[in-house]
Coordinates of C-alpha atoms in Angstrom, one line a residue:
Chain Y
M1 CA 7.4 7.8 -11.0
K2 CA 9.3 4.5 -11.1
F3 CA 10.6 2.8 -8.0
T4 CA 14.2 1.7 -8.7
R5 CA 15.6 0.7 -5.3
K6 CA 16.9 -2.7 -4.6
D7 CA 16.6 -2.5 -0.9
I8 CA 14.7 -0.6 1.8
L9 CA 17.3 0.0 4.5
G10 CA 16.2 3.2 6.1
I11 CA 13.9 6.3 5.8
K12 CA 17.0 8.5 5.8
D13 CA 17.8 7.5 2.1
L14 CA 14.3 7.8 0.8
S15 CA 13.1 10.9 -1.0
V16 CA 9.8 12.6 -0.4
D17 CA 8.6 11.3 -3.8
E18 CA 9.6 7.7 -2.9
I19 CA 7.8 8.0 0.4
N20 CA 4.6 9.3 -1.3
L21 CA 4.8 6.5 -3.9
I22 CA 5.1 3.8 -1.2
L23 CA 2.2 5.4 0.8
E24 CA 0.0 5.6 -2.3
T25 CA 0.7 2.1 -3.3
A26 CA -0.1 0.9 0.2
E27 CA -3.5 2.6 0.0
S28 CA -4.5 0.3 -2.8
F29 CA -3.4 -2.7 -0.8
L30 CA -5.6 -1.9 2.1
E31 CA -8.7 -3.1 0.4
I32 CA -7.4 -6.6 -0.2
S33 CA -7.3 -7.3 3.6
T34 CA -11.0 -6.5 3.8
R35 CA -12.0 -9.1 1.1
E36 CA -13.5 -12.4 1.8
I37 CA -10.7 -14.0 -0.2
K38 CA -7.7 -12.1 1.1
K39 CA -5.3 -13.1 -1.5
V40 CA -4.1 -11.8 -4.9
P41 CA -1.8 -13.6 -7.2
T42 CA 0.7 -10.7 -7.7
L43 CA 3.8 -12.3 -6.2
R44 CA 3.1 -15.9 -7.2
G45 CA 6.3 -17.8 -7.4
K46 CA 8.3 -15.3 -5.3
T47 CA 10.0 -16.3 -2.1
V48 CA 10.3 -14.0 0.9
I49 CA 12.6 -15.0 3.8
N50 CA 12.0 -13.4 7.2
L51 CA 15.2 -13.5 9.1
F52 CA 14.7 -12.4 12.7
F53 CA 17.6 -12.3 15.1
E54 CA 15.4 -10.4 17.7
A55 CA 12.1 -11.2 19.2
S56 CA 9.1 -9.9 17.3
T57 CA 5.4 -10.8 17.0
R58 CA 3.9 -7.9 15.2
T59 CA 6.5 -7.1 12.6
R60 CA 7.2 -10.7 11.7
T61 CA 3.6 -11.7 11.5
S62 CA 2.8 -8.6 9.5
F63 CA 5.5 -9.3 7.0
E64 CA 4.4 -12.9 6.8
I65 CA 0.8 -12.0 6.2
A66 CA 1.8 -9.3 3.7
G67 CA 3.7 -11.9 1.7
K68 CA 1.0 -14.5 1.9
R69 CA -1.8 -12.1 0.8
L70 CA 0.3 -11.5 -2.3
S71 CA 0.8 -15.2 -2.9
A72 CA 4.5 -15.2 -2.2
D73 CA 6.0 -18.1 -0.3
T74 CA 7.2 -16.8 3.0
I75 CA 9.6 -18.6 5.3
N76 CA 10.4 -17.5 8.8
I77 CA 13.8 -18.0 10.4
S78 CA 14.3 -17.0 14.0
A79 CA 17.8 -16.9 15.5
S80 CA 17.0 -19.2 18.3
T81 CA 16.2 -22.1 16.0
S82 CA 18.8 -21.4 13.3
S83 CA 22.4 -22.2 12.7
V84 CA 23.3 -19.0 14.5
V85 CA 23.2 -21.1 17.7
K86 CA 25.8 -23.4 16.1
G87 CA 28.1 -20.4 15.6
E88 CA 27.4 -19.4 12.0
T89 CA 28.2 -15.8 11.2
L90 CA 25.6 -13.4 9.8
I91 CA 27.6 -13.3 6.5
D92 CA 27.7 -17.0 6.1
T93 CA 23.9 -17.3 6.9
A94 CA 23.2 -14.7 4.3
R95 CA 25.4 -16.4 1.6
N96 CA 23.7 -19.7 2.3
L97 CA 20.2 -18.2 2.0
E98 CA 21.3 -16.4 -1.2
A99 CA 22.2 -19.7 -2.7
M100 CA 18.6 -20.8 -2.3
N101 CA 17.5 -17.9 -4.5
P102 CA 14.8 -16.1 -2.5
D103 CA 13.6 -12.8 -3.9
V104 CA 13.4 -10.7 -0.8
I105 CA 15.1 -11.1 2.6
V106 CA 13.5 -9.2 5.5
I107 CA 16.0 -8.9 8.4
R108 CA 15.8 -7.8 12.0
H109 CA 19.0 -7.6 13.9
S110 CA 20.3 -6.1 17.2
A111 CA 23.3 -4.6 15.4
A112 CA 22.8 -1.3 13.6
G113 CA 23.9 -1.7 10.0
A114 CA 23.3 -5.4 9.7
P115 CA 20.8 -5.0 6.8
H116 CA 23.2 -2.6 5.1
L117 CA 26.0 -5.2 5.3
L118 CA 23.7 -7.9 3.8
A119 CA 22.5 -5.6 1.0
T120 CA 26.1 -5.2 -0.2
L121 CA 26.7 -9.0 0.0
V122 CA 23.7 -10.6 -1.6
K123 CA 21.8 -9.8 -4.9
Q124 CA 18.4 -10.2 -3.3
S125 CA 16.3 -7.2 -2.1
I126 CA 16.8 -6.5 1.6
I127 CA 14.2 -4.9 3.8
N128 CA 15.3 -3.6 7.2
A129 CA 12.7 -4.7 9.8
G130 CA 14.7 -3.0 12.6
D131 CA 18.4 -2.8 13.2
G132 CA 19.6 -2.1 16.7
A133 CA 18.8 1.5 17.7
H134 CA 19.3 2.7 14.1
E135 CA 16.2 2.5 11.9
H136 CA 12.8 0.7 11.6
P137 CA 11.6 2.1 8.2
T138 CA 8.5 0.0 7.8
Q139 CA 7.2 1.2 11.2
A140 CA 7.8 4.9 10.2
L141 CA 6.0 4.3 6.9
L142 CA 3.0 2.8 8.6
D143 CA 3.0 5.6 11.1
M144 CA 3.0 8.1 8.3
M145 CA 0.2 6.3 6.5
T146 CA -1.9 6.3 9.7
I147 CA -1.3 10.0 10.3
K148 CA -2.1 10.8 6.7
E149 CA -5.4 8.9 6.9
K150 CA -6.5 10.4 10.2
K151 CA -5.3 13.9 9.6
G152 CA -5.5 14.2 5.8
R153 CA -1.9 15.4 5.6
I154 CA 1.5 15.3 7.3
A155 CA 2.9 18.7 6.4
G156 CA 2.4 21.3 9.1
L157 CA 1.4 18.9 11.8
K158 CA 3.0 19.0 15.3
V159 CA 4.1 15.5 16.2
A160 CA 5.4 14.9 19.7
I161 CA 7.5 11.7 20.2
I162 CA 7.9 10.8 23.9
G163 CA 10.1 8.3 25.7
D164 CA 13.5 6.7 25.3
I165 CA 14.7 8.4 22.1
T166 CA 18.2 7.2 22.5
H167 CA 17.4 3.5 22.1
S168 CA 14.5 3.9 19.7
R169 CA 14.8 3.0 16.1
V170 CA 11.2 3.9 15.7
A171 CA 11.9 7.4 16.8
R172 CA 14.8 7.8 14.5
S173 CA 13.0 6.6 11.4
N174 CA 10.0 8.7 12.2
I175 CA 12.1 11.8 12.8
Y176 CA 13.7 11.4 9.4
G177 CA 10.4 10.6 7.7
L178 CA 8.1 13.1 9.4
S179 CA 10.6 16.0 9.0
K180 CA 11.0 15.2 5.3
M181 CA 7.2 15.2 4.9
G182 CA 7.1 18.7 6.5
A183 CA 5.9 17.9 10.0
N184 CA 7.1 19.8 13.0
V185 CA 8.7 17.1 15.3
V186 CA 9.1 17.7 19.0
L187 CA 10.7 15.2 21.4
A188 CA 10.5 14.7 25.1
G189 CA 12.1 12.3 27.5
P190 CA 14.4 12.1 30.5
A191 CA 17.8 13.6 29.8
T192 CA 19.4 10.2 30.1
M193 CA 17.2 9.0 27.2
L194 CA 17.9 11.9 24.8
P195 CA 20.9 11.5 22.6
R196 CA 23.3 14.4 22.6
D197 CA 23.0 16.8 19.7
I198 CA 19.7 15.3 18.6
E199 CA 18.6 18.9 17.8
Q200 CA 20.8 18.6 14.7
M201 CA 18.1 16.3 13.2
G202 CA 15.9 19.4 13.1
V203 CA 13.7 18.7 16.1
Q204 CA 12.8 20.6 19.2
V205 CA 13.7 18.8 22.5
H206 CA 12.1 19.0 25.9
T207 CA 12.6 17.2 29.1
K208 CA 9.0 17.5 30.3
L209 CA 6.3 15.6 28.6
E210 CA 3.8 18.5 29.2
D211 CA 6.0 21.0 27.3
A212 CA 6.2 18.7 24.2
I213 CA 2.5 17.8 23.8
I214 CA 1.0 21.3 24.0
D215 CA -1.1 21.7 20.9
A216 CA 0.2 18.5 19.3
D217 CA -1.8 16.9 16.5
V218 CA -0.1 13.6 17.0
V219 CA 1.4 12.1 20.3
M220 CA 3.6 9.2 19.7
M221 CA 4.5 7.2 22.8
L222 CA 7.6 5.0 22.7
R223 CA 7.8 1.7 24.6
I224 CA 10.0 1.8 27.7
Q225 CA 12.4 -1.1 26.9
L226 CA 12.2 -2.9 30.2
E227 CA 15.4 -4.8 29.3
R228 CA 17.3 -1.5 29.5
Q229 CA 16.4 -0.8 33.1
K230 CA 19.5 -2.6 34.2
Q231 CA 21.6 0.1 32.4
N232 CA 20.6 2.7 35.1
I233 CA 19.1 5.2 32.7
F234 CA 16.1 5.6 34.9
P235 CA 15.6 5.0 38.6
S236 CA 12.4 3.0 38.5
L237 CA 9.4 2.3 36.4
R238 CA 7.2 4.0 38.9
E239 CA 9.2 7.2 38.7
Y240 CA 9.3 7.1 35.0
S241 CA 5.5 6.7 34.7
Q242 CA 4.9 9.6 37.2
H243 CA 6.6 12.0 34.7
Y244 CA 6.2 10.4 31.3
C245 CA 3.0 8.4 31.3
L246 CA 0.4 9.7 28.9
N247 CA -2.9 9.9 30.8
S248 CA -6.3 11.4 30.6
R249 CA -5.1 14.6 32.3
N250 CA -2.0 15.5 30.3
I251 CA -3.6 14.5 27.0
K252 CA -5.8 17.6 27.4
L253 CA -2.8 19.7 26.6
A254 CA -2.7 18.4 23.1
R255 CA -5.2 19.5 20.5
K256 CA -8.8 18.3 21.0
D257 CA -8.6 16.1 17.9
A258 CA -5.1 14.8 18.6
I259 CA -4.4 11.1 17.9
V260 CA -2.3 8.9 20.1
M261 CA 0.1 6.4 18.5
H262 CA 2.4 3.6 19.9
P263 CA 4.5 1.2 18.0
G264 CA 3.7 -1.6 20.4
P265 CA 4.1 -3.7 22.4
I266 CA 2.6 -1.3 25.0
N267 CA 3.5 -1.4 28.7
R268 CA 0.1 -0.4 30.2
G269 CA 0.5 2.1 33.0
V270 CA 4.2 2.8 32.2
E271 CA 4.3 5.0 29.2
I272 CA 0.6 5.0 28.5
S273 CA -2.4 4.7 30.8
P274 CA -4.9 2.0 29.8
D275 CA -7.8 4.4 29.5
I276 CA -5.9 6.4 26.8
A277 CA -4.6 3.3 25.0
D278 CA -8.1 1.9 24.8
D279 CA -9.9 5.2 24.1
P280 CA -11.1 5.2 20.5
A281 CA -11.3 9.0 20.5
Y282 CA -7.5 9.2 20.8
S283 CA -5.9 5.8 20.2
V284 CA -5.1 4.7 16.7
I285 CA -2.7 2.0 17.9
L286 CA -4.6 -0.8 16.2
D287 CA -5.0 1.2 13.0
Q288 CA -1.2 1.3 12.9
V289 CA -1.1 -2.5 13.0
N290 CA -3.7 -2.6 10.2
K291 CA -1.7 -0.2 8.0
G292 CA 1.4 -2.2 8.7
V293 CA 0.3 -5.1 6.5
A294 CA -0.6 -2.8 3.6
V295 CA 2.7 -0.9 3.8
R296 CA 4.7 -4.2 3.8
M297 CA 2.6 -5.5 0.9
A298 CA 3.4 -2.3 -1.0
L299 CA 7.2 -2.7 -0.3
L300 CA 7.3 -6.3 -1.4
Y301 CA 5.4 -5.4 -4.5
L302 CA 7.5 -2.4 -5.4
L303 CA 10.8 -4.3 -4.7
T304 CA 9.9 -7.4 -6.7
G305 CA 7.9 -5.8 -9.4
G306 CA 10.9 -3.8 -10.5
S307 CA 11.8 -3.3 -14.1
E308 CA 15.1 -4.7 -15.2
Chain B
M1 CA 1.0 9.9 -24.5
A2 CA 0.8 13.6 -25.5
D3 CA 3.9 13.2 -27.7
N4 CA 2.5 10.5 -29.9
K5 CA 1.5 11.8 -33.4
I6 CA -2.2 11.3 -34.2
I7 CA -2.6 9.5 -37.5
K8 CA -6.4 9.5 -37.6
V9 CA -9.4 10.4 -35.5
V10 CA -11.8 7.4 -35.8
M11 CA -14.6 8.4 -33.5
D12 CA -15.8 11.8 -32.2
K13 CA -18.0 12.8 -29.4
E14 CA -21.3 12.1 -31.1
V15 CA -20.2 8.7 -32.5
I16 CA -19.0 7.6 -29.1
D17 CA -22.2 8.6 -27.4
R18 CA -24.4 6.8 -30.1
C19 CA -22.2 3.6 -29.6
L20 CA -22.7 3.7 -25.9
T21 CA -26.5 4.2 -26.3
R22 CA -26.6 1.2 -28.6
I23 CA -24.5 -0.9 -26.2
A24 CA -26.8 0.0 -23.3
Y25 CA -29.9 -1.2 -25.3
E26 CA -28.0 -4.3 -26.4
I27 CA -27.0 -5.2 -22.8
L28 CA -30.7 -4.9 -21.7
E29 CA -31.9 -6.8 -24.7
K30 CA -29.5 -9.7 -24.3
N31 CA -30.1 -9.9 -20.5
K32 CA -33.9 -9.3 -20.8
G33 CA -33.9 -6.4 -18.5
M34 CA -31.6 -5.5 -15.6
E35 CA -32.5 -8.1 -13.1
N36 CA -29.3 -9.3 -11.3
L37 CA -27.3 -7.2 -13.7
V38 CA -24.2 -5.3 -12.5
L39 CA -21.6 -3.2 -14.3
V40 CA -17.9 -3.4 -13.4
G41 CA -15.5 -0.9 -15.0
I42 CA -11.8 -1.8 -15.4
R43 CA -9.5 1.0 -14.3
T44 CA -9.1 3.6 -15.7
G45 CA -10.7 4.0 -19.1
G46 CA -13.4 1.4 -18.4
V47 CA -14.6 3.1 -15.3
Y48 CA -15.7 6.2 -17.1
L49 CA -17.4 4.2 -19.8
A50 CA -19.1 2.1 -17.2
E51 CA -20.3 5.2 -15.5
R52 CA -21.8 6.5 -18.7
L53 CA -23.4 3.1 -19.4
K54 CA -24.9 3.1 -15.9
K55 CA -26.4 6.5 -16.5
K56 CA -27.9 5.3 -19.8
I57 CA -29.2 2.0 -18.5
S58 CA -30.6 3.5 -15.3
G59 CA -32.3 6.1 -17.5
I60 CA -33.9 3.6 -19.7
E61 CA -35.1 1.2 -17.0
G62 CA -35.9 3.9 -14.3
Q63 CA -33.8 2.3 -11.6
E64 CA -30.1 2.3 -10.6
I65 CA -27.8 -0.4 -11.8
P66 CA -25.0 -1.3 -9.4
L67 CA -21.5 -0.2 -10.6
G68 CA -18.2 -1.6 -9.3
I69 CA -14.6 -0.5 -10.1
L70 CA -11.9 -3.1 -10.7
D71 CA -8.1 -2.5 -10.6
I72 CA -6.4 -5.4 -12.2
T73 CA -2.8 -4.5 -11.4
F74 CA -2.4 -7.3 -8.8
Y75 CA -3.6 -9.9 -11.4
R76 CA -1.3 -8.9 -14.3
D77 CA 1.0 -11.5 -15.7
D78 CA 3.7 -9.1 -16.6
I79 CA 4.5 -7.2 -13.4
S80 CA 8.2 -8.4 -13.3
S81 CA 8.8 -7.9 -17.0
S82 CA 6.9 -4.7 -17.7
H83 CA 9.0 -1.6 -17.9
K84 CA 6.1 0.6 -17.0
K85 CA 5.4 -0.2 -13.4
P86 CA 1.7 0.1 -13.1
L87 CA 0.8 2.3 -10.1
S88 CA -2.2 0.5 -8.7
G89 CA -5.5 2.2 -8.0
K90 CA -8.2 1.0 -5.8
T91 CA -10.8 -1.7 -6.4
S92 CA -14.2 -0.9 -5.1
I93 CA -16.9 -3.5 -5.4
T94 CA -19.3 -2.9 -2.6
F95 CA -21.9 -5.5 -3.5
S96 CA -21.8 -9.3 -3.7
L97 CA -21.2 -10.8 -7.1
D98 CA -22.7 -14.2 -6.2
E99 CA -25.5 -15.1 -8.7
K100 CA -25.0 -11.9 -10.6
K101 CA -24.7 -11.2 -14.3
V102 CA -21.6 -9.1 -14.5
V103 CA -20.9 -6.9 -17.5
L104 CA -17.2 -6.0 -17.6
V105 CA -16.5 -2.7 -19.3
D106 CA -13.2 -1.6 -20.8
D107 CA -12.2 0.9 -23.4
V108 CA -10.0 -1.1 -25.8
L109 CA -9.9 -4.9 -26.3
F110 CA -6.5 -5.8 -27.6
T111 CA -4.5 -8.9 -26.5
G112 CA -7.1 -10.0 -24.1
R113 CA -4.7 -10.2 -21.2
T114 CA -6.4 -7.4 -19.2
I115 CA -9.7 -9.2 -19.5
R116 CA -8.1 -12.5 -18.4
A117 CA -6.7 -10.7 -15.3
A118 CA -10.1 -9.0 -14.7
M119 CA -11.9 -12.4 -14.8
D120 CA -9.5 -13.8 -12.3
A121 CA -10.0 -10.8 -10.1
L122 CA -13.8 -11.0 -10.3
I123 CA -13.9 -14.6 -9.4
D124 CA -12.0 -13.8 -6.2
F125 CA -14.9 -11.6 -5.2
G126 CA -17.6 -14.3 -5.6
R127 CA -19.2 -16.6 -8.1
P128 CA -21.1 -14.6 -10.7
N129 CA -23.7 -16.5 -12.8
M130 CA -22.2 -15.0 -15.9
I131 CA -19.5 -12.6 -17.1
Q132 CA -20.1 -10.6 -20.2
L133 CA -17.7 -8.1 -21.8
A134 CA -18.5 -4.7 -23.3
V135 CA -15.8 -2.6 -25.0
L136 CA -15.8 0.6 -27.0
I137 CA -13.1 -0.6 -29.4
D138 CA -12.0 -4.0 -30.5
R139 CA -8.7 -3.6 -32.3
G140 CA -7.9 -7.3 -32.8
H141 CA -4.5 -9.1 -32.2
R142 CA -5.9 -11.4 -29.5
E143 CA -3.3 -13.5 -27.6
L144 CA -6.0 -15.4 -25.6
P145 CA -9.3 -17.0 -26.5
I146 CA -11.4 -14.0 -25.5
R147 CA -14.1 -12.1 -27.3
A148 CA -16.4 -9.3 -26.5
D149 CA -20.2 -9.6 -26.2
F150 CA -20.8 -5.9 -26.9
V151 CA -18.5 -3.9 -29.2
G152 CA -18.7 -0.2 -30.0
K153 CA -16.5 -0.4 -33.1
N154 CA -14.3 -3.0 -34.6
L155 CA -11.1 -1.3 -35.6
P156 CA -8.6 -3.5 -37.4
S157 CA -5.2 -1.9 -36.5
S158 CA -1.5 -2.6 -37.0
L159 CA 0.6 -3.7 -34.1
W160 CA 2.8 -0.6 -34.4
E161 CA -0.1 1.7 -34.1
A162 CA -1.6 2.8 -30.7
V163 CA -5.3 3.1 -30.3
S164 CA -6.2 5.7 -27.6
V165 CA -9.7 6.4 -26.2
H166 CA -9.8 10.0 -24.9
L167 CA -12.6 10.8 -22.6
V168 CA -13.8 14.1 -21.2
E169 CA -13.4 12.8 -17.6
K170 CA -9.7 12.1 -18.1
N171 CA -8.5 14.0 -21.2
G172 CA -10.9 16.9 -21.5
M173 CA -12.5 15.7 -24.7
D174 CA -14.2 12.7 -26.3
E175 CA -12.5 11.0 -29.2
V176 CA -10.9 7.8 -30.3
V177 CA -7.6 8.2 -32.2
I178 CA -5.0 6.0 -33.9
E179 CA -1.5 7.2 -33.0
E180 CA 2.0 6.5 -34.1
G181 CA 4.0 3.9 -32.1
A182 CA 2.8 2.0 -29.0

C-alpha cells in the first residue's frame, strides 16, 4: 500500500490500512534508536520546522530527535520567542515559514483546527502535534504501537480511558483510533469532565473509575490539567484523587496482565499513584515515550518520501 | 511481479544449489577459513541466500558463522523520486562488525546502488576490516564503480528485461528467470 497523504491532521481521517502502515513502518525505525550511531541519512537535505504555540517537552523533543535521527534539519520555534509576541497572526507566520521552503511543519496550537487551517494555506506537509481539545494523532499512534507490542493485538481488547475526557485531545484521538482498530473503549470521569453525547463515538461511559476498569486489558490515565481547576469543573485535587486515582487497590479490578498508560506529564498522586506509575509489572509509560520517537520518524519518512 | 511474462528460465533448483555450494567454498578459500568472517544478507532476497550460505559454510567448517540482516531502505538515494515506496523491514545485526570480514549477500547485482547503500549502512554499524560481495546473478549495467567478489552466474541482460530470483522461502520454488519489462 502506498501512503499518499500530504498531512497528518487527525486519526479521524485515517483508514485502518493507513494506521497499520504507519505502525509497521514505525516498527522498523525502533532499531535505529538502539544503535551506537543513531542516525540514518534518509531525510538528508529535508527541513522540519517544529512550531509550538503551547508548552511541550516530550512531544517537541520527540519530533526533534525523530527528525535528527533521519538526518533532517530540525528547527524549533516556540511562541514565546517568535514574532507572535509582536502580534503576527498564525496565517502570516505560516506564509513566512512557507517562503523559506521547509518540507514539513509540525504544529501545536491551543486552537482546535489550527493545523487544518495551515494545511489548506501552505504547500508543505503539516503534522498536528496537538490542537486544543481536538486531536493529538501522534500520541494515539504511539499508544496503539505500545498496546500492539505489549498485547500482540488491538482488536478485541478492553481499553479504559480515565479522567478529563472533555479537555483531552489524547482521549479523542485514541477513541477514534482504538475503535477503528477494533478495541472496546470504555471511558470514566466525573460528569463535569465527560462531554455530552460522547456515547455517539461508540464508547461506553461510566462515572466511576471502578466500573470502567473491571477486566480491562489497558488502563489509560489522563493528566488532570491543573490549569483547568479554575474553571470549577472539580472541587479539589484531593477529592478528584479520592475517586479517580489509579492505585494498587483498584488496579486489581483490571485483568492480571493489564498495562497502565499515561500520555504524560504525570501528576503523581493525583490521577495515578506513584507505586503504579513506577511498577514495571503494569506501567508502560516510558515505553510510550520510546515508541513516540519511532512513530514520528515513520510519519516524517512517509510524508517526505512520497511519490509525486 | 506475477503478471510479467517469463521469457526464459536461466537457472533451476539444482543449478542454484550448485552455485551456492561453489560460492561457499570460494568464500572460505579466499578468506582462508572462517576466522572473523560474518555474513550479512540484504533484504529480502539476499537474506534467504545468506541463510543458505550460512548452512553450507557452517556445514563445511563444523561451526556456526554469524549472520546479520540488513535493510537498506533508509540509505537509498531515490526515496523521494521512487514511485514504489519501499516499505522498510527490520535490520538485525546483533554482533559487532569491528575488525570483521563481512560478506554482503544479495540476489541480483545490477546498477550497484543497493550495494552502495548497503556499504554506507554497514559502516554505520562499525568498522569492518573488509567488505566482500557475493551475488547469485550479475546482470551488468553498473552505474557505480562496484564489482562482486563471488558471482553465481554472469547474465548479460537488456535494460528492458527484468531478472527475478525466485526462492522457495519467498515464492515457493527455486528458479532464476528473465521476464518482460522491468
